[in-house]
Short mmCIF file of N, CA and C in Angstrom, two decimals:
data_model
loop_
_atom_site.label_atom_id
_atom_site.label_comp_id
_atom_site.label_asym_id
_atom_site.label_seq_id
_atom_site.Cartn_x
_atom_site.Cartn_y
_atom_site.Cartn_z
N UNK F 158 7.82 89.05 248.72
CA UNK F 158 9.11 89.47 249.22
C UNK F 158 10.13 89.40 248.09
N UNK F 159 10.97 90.68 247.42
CA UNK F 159 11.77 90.26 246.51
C UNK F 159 12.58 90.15 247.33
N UNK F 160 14.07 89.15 246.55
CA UNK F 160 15.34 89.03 246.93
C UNK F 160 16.11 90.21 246.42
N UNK F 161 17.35 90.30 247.14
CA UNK F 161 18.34 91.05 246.65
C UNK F 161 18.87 90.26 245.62
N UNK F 162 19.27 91.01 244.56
CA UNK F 162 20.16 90.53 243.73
C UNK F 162 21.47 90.82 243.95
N UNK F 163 22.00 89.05 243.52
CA UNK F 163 23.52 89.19 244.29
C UNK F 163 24.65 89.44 243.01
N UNK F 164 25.74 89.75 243.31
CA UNK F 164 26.10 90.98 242.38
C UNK F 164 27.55 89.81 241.73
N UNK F 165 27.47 90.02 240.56
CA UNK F 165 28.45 88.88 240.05
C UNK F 165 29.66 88.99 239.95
N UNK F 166 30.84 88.80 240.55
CA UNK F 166 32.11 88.95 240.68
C UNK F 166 32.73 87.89 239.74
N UNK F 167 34.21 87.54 239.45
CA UNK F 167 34.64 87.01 238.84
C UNK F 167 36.35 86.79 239.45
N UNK F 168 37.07 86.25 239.46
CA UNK F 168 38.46 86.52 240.05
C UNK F 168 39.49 87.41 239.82
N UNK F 169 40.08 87.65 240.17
CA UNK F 169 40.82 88.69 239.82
C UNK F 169 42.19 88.31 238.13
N UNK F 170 42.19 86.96 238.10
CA UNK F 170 42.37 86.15 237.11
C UNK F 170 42.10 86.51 235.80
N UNK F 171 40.79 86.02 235.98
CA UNK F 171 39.79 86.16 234.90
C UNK F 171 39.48 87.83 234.46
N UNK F 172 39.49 88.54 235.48
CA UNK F 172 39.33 90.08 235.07
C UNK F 172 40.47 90.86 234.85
N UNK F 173 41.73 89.90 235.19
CA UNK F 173 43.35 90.41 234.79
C UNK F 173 43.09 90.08 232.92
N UNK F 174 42.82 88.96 232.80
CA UNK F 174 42.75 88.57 231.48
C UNK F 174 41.43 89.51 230.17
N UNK F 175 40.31 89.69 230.81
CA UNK F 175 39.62 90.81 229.97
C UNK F 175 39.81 92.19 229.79
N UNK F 176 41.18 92.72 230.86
CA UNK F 176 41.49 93.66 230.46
C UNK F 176 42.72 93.74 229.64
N UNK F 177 43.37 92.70 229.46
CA UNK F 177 44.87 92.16 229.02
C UNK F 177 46.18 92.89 229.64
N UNK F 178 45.71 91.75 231.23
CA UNK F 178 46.70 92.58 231.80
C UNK F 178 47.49 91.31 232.36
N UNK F 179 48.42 90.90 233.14
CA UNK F 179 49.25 90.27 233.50
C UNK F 179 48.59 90.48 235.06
N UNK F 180 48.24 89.79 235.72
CA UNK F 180 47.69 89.83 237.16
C UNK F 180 48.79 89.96 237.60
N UNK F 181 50.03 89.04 238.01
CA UNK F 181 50.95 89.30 238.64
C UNK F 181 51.93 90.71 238.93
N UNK F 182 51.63 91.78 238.03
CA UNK F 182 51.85 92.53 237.62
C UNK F 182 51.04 93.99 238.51
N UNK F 183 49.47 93.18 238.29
CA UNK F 183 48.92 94.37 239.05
C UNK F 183 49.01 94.38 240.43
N UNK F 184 48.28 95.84 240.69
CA UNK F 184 48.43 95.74 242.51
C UNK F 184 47.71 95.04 243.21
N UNK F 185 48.30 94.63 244.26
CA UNK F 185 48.24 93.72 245.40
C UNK F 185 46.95 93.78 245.20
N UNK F 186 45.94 94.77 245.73
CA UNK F 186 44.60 94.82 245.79
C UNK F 186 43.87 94.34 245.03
N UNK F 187 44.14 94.57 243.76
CA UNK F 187 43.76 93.94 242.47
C UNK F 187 43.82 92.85 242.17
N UNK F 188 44.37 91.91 242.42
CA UNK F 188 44.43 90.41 242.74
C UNK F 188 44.04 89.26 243.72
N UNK F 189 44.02 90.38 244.89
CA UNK F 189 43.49 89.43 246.20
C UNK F 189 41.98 89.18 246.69
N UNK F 190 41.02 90.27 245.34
CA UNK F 190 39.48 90.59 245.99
C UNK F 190 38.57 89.99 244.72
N UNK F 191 38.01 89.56 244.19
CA UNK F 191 36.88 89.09 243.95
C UNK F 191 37.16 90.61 243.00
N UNK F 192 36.57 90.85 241.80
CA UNK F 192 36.11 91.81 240.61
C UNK F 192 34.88 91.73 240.31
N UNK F 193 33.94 93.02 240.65
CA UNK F 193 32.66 92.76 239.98
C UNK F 193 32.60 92.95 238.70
N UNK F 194 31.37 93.14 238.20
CA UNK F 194 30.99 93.15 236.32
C UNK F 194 31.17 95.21 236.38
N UNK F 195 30.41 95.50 237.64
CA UNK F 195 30.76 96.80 237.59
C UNK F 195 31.87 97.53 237.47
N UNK F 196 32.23 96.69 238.76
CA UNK F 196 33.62 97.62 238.85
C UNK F 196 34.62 97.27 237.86
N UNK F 197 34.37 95.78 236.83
CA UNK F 197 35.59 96.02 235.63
C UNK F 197 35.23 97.14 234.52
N UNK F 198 33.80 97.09 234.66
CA UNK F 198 33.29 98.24 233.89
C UNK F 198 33.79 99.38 233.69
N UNK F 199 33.69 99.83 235.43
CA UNK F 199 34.01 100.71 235.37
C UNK F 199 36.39 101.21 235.15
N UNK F 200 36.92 100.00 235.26
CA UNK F 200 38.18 100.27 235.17
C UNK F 200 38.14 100.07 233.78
N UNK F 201 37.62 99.62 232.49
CA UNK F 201 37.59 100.16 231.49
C UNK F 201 37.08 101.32 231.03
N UNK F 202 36.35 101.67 231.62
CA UNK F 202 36.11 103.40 230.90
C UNK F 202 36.39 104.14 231.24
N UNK F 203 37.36 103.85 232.35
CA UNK F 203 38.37 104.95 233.19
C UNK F 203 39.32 104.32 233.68
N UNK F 204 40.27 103.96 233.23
CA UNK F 204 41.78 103.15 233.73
C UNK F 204 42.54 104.13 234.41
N UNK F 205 42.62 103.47 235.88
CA UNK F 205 43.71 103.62 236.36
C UNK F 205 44.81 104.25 236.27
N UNK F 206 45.49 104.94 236.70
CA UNK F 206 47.32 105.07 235.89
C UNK F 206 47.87 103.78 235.99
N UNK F 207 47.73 102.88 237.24
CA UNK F 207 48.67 101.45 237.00
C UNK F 207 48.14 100.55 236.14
N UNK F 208 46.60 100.75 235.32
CA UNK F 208 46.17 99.81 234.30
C UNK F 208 46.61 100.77 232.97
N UNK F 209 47.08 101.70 232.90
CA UNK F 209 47.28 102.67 231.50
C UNK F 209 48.69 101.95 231.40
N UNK F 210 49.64 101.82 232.52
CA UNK F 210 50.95 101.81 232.33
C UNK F 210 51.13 100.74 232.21
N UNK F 211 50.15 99.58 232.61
CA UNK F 211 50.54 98.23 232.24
C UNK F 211 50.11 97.97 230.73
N UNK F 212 48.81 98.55 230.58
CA UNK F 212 48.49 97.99 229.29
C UNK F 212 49.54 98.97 228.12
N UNK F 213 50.49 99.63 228.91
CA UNK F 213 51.05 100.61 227.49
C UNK F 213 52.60 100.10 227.56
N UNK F 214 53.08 99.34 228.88
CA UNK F 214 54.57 99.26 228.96
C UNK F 214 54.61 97.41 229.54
N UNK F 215 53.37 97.04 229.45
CA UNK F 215 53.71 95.52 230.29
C UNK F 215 54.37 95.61 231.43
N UNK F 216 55.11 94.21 231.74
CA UNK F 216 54.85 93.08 231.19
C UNK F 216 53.34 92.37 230.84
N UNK F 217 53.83 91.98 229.30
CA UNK F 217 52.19 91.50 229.03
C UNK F 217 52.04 90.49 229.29
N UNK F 218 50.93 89.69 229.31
CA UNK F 218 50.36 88.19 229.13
C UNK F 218 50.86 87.71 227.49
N UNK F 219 50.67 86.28 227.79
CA UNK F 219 51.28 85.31 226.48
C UNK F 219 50.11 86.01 225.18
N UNK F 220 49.50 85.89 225.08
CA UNK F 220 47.68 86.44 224.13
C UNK F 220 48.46 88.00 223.62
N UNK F 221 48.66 89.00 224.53
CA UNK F 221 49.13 90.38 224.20
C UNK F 221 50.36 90.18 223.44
N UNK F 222 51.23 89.20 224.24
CA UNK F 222 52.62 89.26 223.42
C UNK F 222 52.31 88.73 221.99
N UNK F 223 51.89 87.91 221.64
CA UNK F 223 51.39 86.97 220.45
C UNK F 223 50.82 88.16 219.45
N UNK F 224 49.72 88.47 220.03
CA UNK F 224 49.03 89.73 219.62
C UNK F 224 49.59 90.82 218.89
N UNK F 225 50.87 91.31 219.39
CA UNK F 225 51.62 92.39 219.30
C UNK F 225 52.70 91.76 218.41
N UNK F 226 52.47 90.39 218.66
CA UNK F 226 54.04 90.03 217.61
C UNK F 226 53.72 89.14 216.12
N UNK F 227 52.17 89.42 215.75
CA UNK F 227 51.41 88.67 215.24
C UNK F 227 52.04 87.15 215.00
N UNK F 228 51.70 86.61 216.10
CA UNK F 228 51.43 84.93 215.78
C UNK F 228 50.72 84.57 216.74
N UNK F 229 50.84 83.32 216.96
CA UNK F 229 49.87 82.40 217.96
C UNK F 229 50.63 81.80 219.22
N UNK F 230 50.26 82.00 220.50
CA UNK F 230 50.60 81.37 221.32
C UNK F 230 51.57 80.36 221.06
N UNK F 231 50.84 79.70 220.23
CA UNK F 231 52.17 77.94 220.27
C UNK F 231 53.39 78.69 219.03
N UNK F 232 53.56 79.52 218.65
CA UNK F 232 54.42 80.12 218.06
C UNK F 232 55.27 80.44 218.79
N UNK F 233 54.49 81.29 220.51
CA UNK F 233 55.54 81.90 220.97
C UNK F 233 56.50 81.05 221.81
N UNK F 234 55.45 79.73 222.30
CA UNK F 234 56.29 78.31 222.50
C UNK F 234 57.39 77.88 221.90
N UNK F 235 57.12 77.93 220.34
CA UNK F 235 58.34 77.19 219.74
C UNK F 235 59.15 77.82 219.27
N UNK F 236 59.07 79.38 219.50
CA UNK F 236 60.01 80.42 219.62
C UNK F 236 61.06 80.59 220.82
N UNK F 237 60.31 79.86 222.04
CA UNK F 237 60.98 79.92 223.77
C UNK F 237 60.77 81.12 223.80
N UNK F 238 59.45 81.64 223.80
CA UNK F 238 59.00 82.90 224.59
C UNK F 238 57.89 82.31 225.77
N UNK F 239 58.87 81.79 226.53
CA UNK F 239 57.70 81.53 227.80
C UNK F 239 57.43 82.51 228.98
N UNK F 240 57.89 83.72 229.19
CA UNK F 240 57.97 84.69 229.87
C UNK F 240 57.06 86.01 229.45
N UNK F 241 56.48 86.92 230.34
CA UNK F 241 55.63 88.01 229.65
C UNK F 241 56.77 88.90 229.48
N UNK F 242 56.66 89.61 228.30
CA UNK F 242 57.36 90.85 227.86
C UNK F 242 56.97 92.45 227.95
N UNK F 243 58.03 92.76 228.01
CA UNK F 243 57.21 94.41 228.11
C UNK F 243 57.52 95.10 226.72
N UNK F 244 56.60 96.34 226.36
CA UNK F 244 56.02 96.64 225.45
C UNK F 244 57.81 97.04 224.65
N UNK F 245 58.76 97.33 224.99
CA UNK F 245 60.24 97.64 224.42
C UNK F 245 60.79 96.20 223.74
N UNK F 246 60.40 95.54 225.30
CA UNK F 246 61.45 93.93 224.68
C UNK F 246 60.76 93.51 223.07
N UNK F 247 59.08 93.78 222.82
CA UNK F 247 58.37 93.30 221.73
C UNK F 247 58.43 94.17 220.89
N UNK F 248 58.71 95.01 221.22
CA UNK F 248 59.28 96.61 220.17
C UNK F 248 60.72 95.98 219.49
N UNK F 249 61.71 95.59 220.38
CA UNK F 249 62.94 95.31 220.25
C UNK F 249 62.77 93.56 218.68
N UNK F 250 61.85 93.13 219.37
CA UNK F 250 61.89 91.88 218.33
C UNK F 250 61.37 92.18 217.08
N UNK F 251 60.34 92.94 217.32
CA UNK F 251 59.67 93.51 216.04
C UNK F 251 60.71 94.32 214.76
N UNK F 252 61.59 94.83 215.33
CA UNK F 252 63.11 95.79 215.01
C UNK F 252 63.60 94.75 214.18
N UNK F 253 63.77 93.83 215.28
CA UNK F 253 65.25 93.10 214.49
C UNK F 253 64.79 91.40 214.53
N UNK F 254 63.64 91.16 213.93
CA UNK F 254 63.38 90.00 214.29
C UNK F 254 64.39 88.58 214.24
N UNK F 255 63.95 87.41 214.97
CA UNK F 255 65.37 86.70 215.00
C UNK F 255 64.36 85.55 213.96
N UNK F 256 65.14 84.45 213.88
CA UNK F 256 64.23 83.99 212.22
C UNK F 256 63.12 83.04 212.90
N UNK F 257 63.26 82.53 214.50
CA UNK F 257 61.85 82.07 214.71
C UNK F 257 60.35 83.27 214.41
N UNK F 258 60.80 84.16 214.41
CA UNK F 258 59.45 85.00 214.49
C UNK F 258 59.63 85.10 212.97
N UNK F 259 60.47 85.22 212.10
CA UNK F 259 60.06 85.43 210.54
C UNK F 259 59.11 84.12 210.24
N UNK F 260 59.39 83.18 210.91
CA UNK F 260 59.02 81.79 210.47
C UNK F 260 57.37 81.73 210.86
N UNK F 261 57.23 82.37 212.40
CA UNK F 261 56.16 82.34 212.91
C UNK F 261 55.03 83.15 212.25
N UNK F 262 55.57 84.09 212.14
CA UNK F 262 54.68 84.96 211.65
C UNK F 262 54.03 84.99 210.01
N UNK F 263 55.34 84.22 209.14
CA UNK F 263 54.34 83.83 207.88
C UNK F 263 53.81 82.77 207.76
N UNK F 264 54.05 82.10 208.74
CA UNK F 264 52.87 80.70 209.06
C UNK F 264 51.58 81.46 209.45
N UNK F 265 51.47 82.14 210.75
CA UNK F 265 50.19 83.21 211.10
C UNK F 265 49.19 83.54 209.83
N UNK F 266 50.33 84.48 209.05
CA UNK F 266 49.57 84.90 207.55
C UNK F 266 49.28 83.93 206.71
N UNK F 267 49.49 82.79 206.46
CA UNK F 267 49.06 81.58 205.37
C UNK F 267 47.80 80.95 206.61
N UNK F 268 47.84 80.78 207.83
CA UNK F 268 47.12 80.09 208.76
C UNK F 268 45.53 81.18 208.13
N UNK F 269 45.46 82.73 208.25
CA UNK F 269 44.85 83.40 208.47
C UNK F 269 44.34 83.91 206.94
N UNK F 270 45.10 83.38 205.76
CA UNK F 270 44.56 83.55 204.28
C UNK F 270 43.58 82.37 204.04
N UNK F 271 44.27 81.15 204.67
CA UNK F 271 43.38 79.59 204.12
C UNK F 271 41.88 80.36 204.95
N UNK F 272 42.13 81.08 206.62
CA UNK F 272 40.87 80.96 206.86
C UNK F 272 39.56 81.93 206.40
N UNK F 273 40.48 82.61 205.38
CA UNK F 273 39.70 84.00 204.49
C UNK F 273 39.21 83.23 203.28
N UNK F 274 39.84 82.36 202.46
CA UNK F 274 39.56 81.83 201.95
C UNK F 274 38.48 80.93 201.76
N UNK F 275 38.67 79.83 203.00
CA UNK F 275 37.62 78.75 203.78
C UNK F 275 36.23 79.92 203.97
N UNK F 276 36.34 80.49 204.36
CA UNK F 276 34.53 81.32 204.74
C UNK F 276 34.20 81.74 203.69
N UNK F 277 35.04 82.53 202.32
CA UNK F 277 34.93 83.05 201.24
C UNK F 277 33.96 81.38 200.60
N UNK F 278 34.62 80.74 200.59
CA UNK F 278 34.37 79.11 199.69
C UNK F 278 32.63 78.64 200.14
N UNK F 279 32.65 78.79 201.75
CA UNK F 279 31.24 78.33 202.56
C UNK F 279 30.60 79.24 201.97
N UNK F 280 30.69 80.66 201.77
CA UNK F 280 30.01 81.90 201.69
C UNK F 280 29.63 81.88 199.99
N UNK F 281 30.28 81.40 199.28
CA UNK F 281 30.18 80.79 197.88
C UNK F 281 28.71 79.19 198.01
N UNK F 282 29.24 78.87 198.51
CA UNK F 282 28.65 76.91 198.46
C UNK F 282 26.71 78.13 198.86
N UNK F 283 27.33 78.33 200.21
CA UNK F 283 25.65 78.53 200.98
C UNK F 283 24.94 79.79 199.93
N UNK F 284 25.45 80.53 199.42
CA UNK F 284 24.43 81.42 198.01
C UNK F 284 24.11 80.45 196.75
N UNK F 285 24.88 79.76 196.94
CA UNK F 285 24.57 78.27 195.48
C UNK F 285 22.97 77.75 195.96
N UNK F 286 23.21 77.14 197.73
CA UNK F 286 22.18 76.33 197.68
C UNK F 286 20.96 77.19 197.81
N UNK F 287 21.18 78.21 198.49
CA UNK F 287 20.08 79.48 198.50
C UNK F 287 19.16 79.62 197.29
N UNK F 288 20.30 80.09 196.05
CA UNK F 288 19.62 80.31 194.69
C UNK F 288 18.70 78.96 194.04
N UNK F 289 19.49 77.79 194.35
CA UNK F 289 19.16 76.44 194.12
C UNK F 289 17.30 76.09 194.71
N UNK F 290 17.34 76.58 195.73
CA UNK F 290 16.36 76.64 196.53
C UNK F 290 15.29 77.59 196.37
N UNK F 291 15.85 78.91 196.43
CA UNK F 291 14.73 79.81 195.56
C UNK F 291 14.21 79.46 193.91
N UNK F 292 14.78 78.67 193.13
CA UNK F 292 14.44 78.57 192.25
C UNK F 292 13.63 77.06 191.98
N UNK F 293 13.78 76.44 193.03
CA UNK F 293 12.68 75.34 193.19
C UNK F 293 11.45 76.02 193.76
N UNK F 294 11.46 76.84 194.78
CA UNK F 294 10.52 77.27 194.91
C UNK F 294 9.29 77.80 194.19
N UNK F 295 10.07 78.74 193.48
CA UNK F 295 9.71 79.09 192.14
C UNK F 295 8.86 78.58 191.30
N UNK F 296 9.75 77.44 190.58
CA UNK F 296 9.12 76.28 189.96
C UNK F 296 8.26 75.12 190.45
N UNK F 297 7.42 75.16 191.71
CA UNK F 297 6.81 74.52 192.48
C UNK F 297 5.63 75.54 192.05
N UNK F 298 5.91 76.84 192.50
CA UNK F 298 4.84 77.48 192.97
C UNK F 298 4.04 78.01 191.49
N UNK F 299 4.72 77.67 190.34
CA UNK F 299 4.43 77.44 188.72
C UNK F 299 3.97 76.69 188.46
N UNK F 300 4.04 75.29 188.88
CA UNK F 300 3.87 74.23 188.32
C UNK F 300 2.36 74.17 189.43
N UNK F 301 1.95 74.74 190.21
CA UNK F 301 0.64 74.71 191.07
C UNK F 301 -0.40 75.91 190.72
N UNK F 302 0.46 76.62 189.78
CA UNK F 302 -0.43 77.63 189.30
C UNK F 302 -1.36 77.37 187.82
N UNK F 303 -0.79 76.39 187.22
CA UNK F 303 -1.82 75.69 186.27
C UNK F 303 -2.85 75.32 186.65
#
């Protein structure tokens, strides 16, 4: 006897957030039912007009705003951006930024060089021990060939 397979939903939360949308924002329906894997599927490869207009005019989630204003969440904290914005108000800051976001944002870029750097350095160390290693090998498999 097979079982049915039961079909995996997720909250409307969690599927507000993989599409980067602001739940509160979307429609009623859209928030009150359970989201399958399908059906987010399918509202990404065919959005809505009320998911085109949210994801093109907001209000966004904290992640989109950050996103759009390149920094980090706790940036937009210590900026007092605790509210979602719509795609003008982050247009508007981007314009004329006020000096928390100059501040934020070249912290972002030094945060995001050390971490280009840091993998560049590992990515350096781990071909050292590689070569280090192939060349013992090497010399093992020489020193057994006498």
């Amino acid at each position: 006897m097979m079982s049915e397979k039961k079909t995996q939903t997720m909250k409307p939360a969690t599927a507000a957030q993989k599409l980067g949308i602001l739940l509160e924002a979307a429609p009623e329906e859209f928030q009150n039912a359970p989201v399958s894997r399908t059906e987010l599927a399918a509202l990404e490869a065919n959005p809505p007009a009320w998911l085109v207009e949210l994801r093109s005019n907001g209000p966004h989630p904290k992640q989109v705003v950050a996103a759009k204003l390149g920094v980090s969440i706790s940036g937009l904290v210590r900026g007092a951006v605790t509210e979602p914005l719509t795609s003008a108000e982050i247009q508007a800051l981007l314009q004329q930024p006020p000096a928390w976001l100059v501040t934020e944002r070249a912290t972002q870029y030094e945060v995001r060089e050390e971490q280009i750097r840091v993998k560049d350095r590992d990515a350096e160390r781990a071909r050292k021990i590689a070569h280090v290693a192939r060349q013992a090998a090497q010399n093992e498999k020489a020193g057994r060939g006498r």
